[in-house]
XYZ file of N, CA and C in Angstrom:
153
model
N 18.150 6.867 5.091
C 17.001 7.502 4.302
C 16.333 6.235 3.736
N 14.899 6.403 3.689
C 14.113 5.259 3.075
C 14.101 5.334 1.534
N 13.997 4.151 0.979
C 13.897 4.046 -0.395
C 12.734 4.707 -0.926
N 12.844 5.631 -1.891
C 11.543 6.393 -2.383
C 10.597 5.684 -3.135
N 11.086 4.580 -3.821
C 10.273 3.651 -4.571
C 9.662 2.405 -3.792
N 9.964 2.485 -2.396
C 9.473 1.290 -1.444
C 7.912 1.269 -1.330
N 7.344 2.432 -1.452
C 5.966 2.610 -1.342
C 5.044 2.390 -2.686
N 5.894 1.967 -3.668
C 5.205 1.829 -5.021
C 4.702 0.433 -5.192
N 3.509 0.331 -5.920
C 3.005 -1.070 -6.215
C 3.332 -1.423 -7.627
N 3.993 -2.557 -7.909
C 4.296 -2.809 -9.175
C 3.425 -3.782 -9.826
N 3.446 -3.904 -11.258
C 2.774 -4.919 -11.846
C 3.167 -6.377 -11.483
N 4.512 -6.452 -11.155
C 4.826 -7.749 -10.605
C 4.301 -8.273 -9.297
N 4.085 -7.214 -8.469
C 3.307 -7.594 -7.200
C 1.897 -7.974 -7.535
N 1.412 -7.212 -8.437
C -0.133 -7.440 -8.671
C -0.330 -8.715 -9.216
N 0.601 -9.224 -10.110
C 0.622 -10.468 -10.715
C 0.812 -11.634 -9.763
N 1.748 -11.298 -8.878
C 1.878 -12.401 -7.747
C 0.618 -12.587 -6.978
N -0.124 -11.547 -6.795
C -1.456 -11.622 -6.050
C -2.524 -12.479 -6.737
N -2.516 -12.272 -8.102
C -3.454 -13.036 -9.033
C -2.981 -14.559 -8.966
N -1.649 -14.779 -9.009
C -1.189 -16.142 -9.032
C -1.581 -16.834 -7.679
N -1.714 -16.193 -6.687
C -2.101 -16.731 -5.369
C -3.636 -16.873 -5.242
N -4.378 -16.474 -6.253
C -5.760 -16.711 -6.231
C -6.639 -15.586 -5.848
N -6.093 -14.315 -5.635
C -6.662 -13.180 -5.162
C -7.491 -12.628 -6.438
N -8.843 -12.467 -6.149
C -9.613 -11.835 -7.290
C -9.177 -10.365 -7.548
N -9.608 -9.904 -8.811
C -9.462 -8.458 -9.028
C -10.062 -7.592 -7.899
N -11.239 -7.944 -7.577
C -11.771 -6.917 -6.558
C -11.172 -6.966 -5.279
N -10.484 -8.109 -4.802
C -9.907 -8.208 -3.614
C -8.543 -7.500 -3.757
N -7.850 -7.551 -4.930
C -6.598 -6.796 -5.102
C -6.836 -5.347 -5.105
N -7.944 -4.737 -5.701
C -8.224 -3.469 -5.736
C -8.505 -2.943 -4.193
N -9.174 -3.894 -3.525
C -9.597 -3.412 -1.997
C -8.106 -3.430 -1.260
N -7.335 -4.172 -1.462
C -6.003 -4.264 -0.842
C -5.286 -3.012 -1.144
N -5.277 -2.677 -2.424
C -4.519 -1.381 -2.772
C -5.112 -0.238 -2.383
N -6.458 -0.091 -2.258
C -7.075 1.031 -1.565
C -6.861 1.185 -0.108
N -6.828 0.024 0.556
C -6.757 0.012 1.995
C -5.259 0.307 2.339
N -4.240 -0.284 1.658
C -2.960 0.039 1.938
C -2.547 1.429 1.587
N -3.214 2.034 0.516
C -2.951 3.409 0.267
C -3.461 4.440 1.349
N -4.710 3.989 1.697
C -5.419 4.916 2.889
C -4.511 4.791 4.078
N -3.950 3.518 4.528
C -3.279 3.459 5.583
C -1.938 4.060 5.531
N -1.272 4.104 4.427
C 0.043 4.861 4.195
C -0.287 6.507 4.382
N -1.140 6.868 3.845
C -1.659 8.207 3.918
C -1.954 8.824 5.267
N -2.682 7.938 5.941
C -2.940 8.266 7.369
C -1.706 8.323 8.083
N -0.771 7.326 7.917
C 0.320 7.267 8.705
C 1.326 8.393 8.511
N 1.274 8.977 7.057
C 2.085 10.118 6.804
C 1.396 11.466 7.396
N 0.073 11.375 7.447
C -0.648 12.530 8.195
C -0.220 12.611 9.618
N -0.326 11.523 10.179
C 0.026 11.438 11.663
C 1.500 11.756 11.998
N 2.365 11.436 11.080
C 3.691 11.933 11.344
C 3.721 13.554 10.988
N 3.198 14.028 9.913
C 3.193 15.532 9.513
C 2.573 16.160 10.678
N 1.588 15.729 11.471
C 0.954 16.431 12.617
C 1.804 16.280 13.917
N 2.775 15.187 13.956
C 3.533 15.028 15.061
C 2.884 14.239 16.063
N 1.856 13.398 15.642
C 1.254 12.298 16.601
C 1.762 11.058 16.189
N 2.961 10.762 16.808
C 3.428 9.428 16.461
C 3.583 8.510 17.873
N 2.943 9.002 18.757
C 2.979 8.073 20.002
C 2.345 6.873 19.992
């Protein structure tokens, strides 16, 4: 079974992005894109389209 907290984004991860020189705008875009991709993946699985 997958870790239920594995898809969470923590402050520590956000801080490490800033430490690498990522701007706030880029970090928010990354979070939004990651969230959308994860949501679409779960939707495809729920609809049974995993080919």
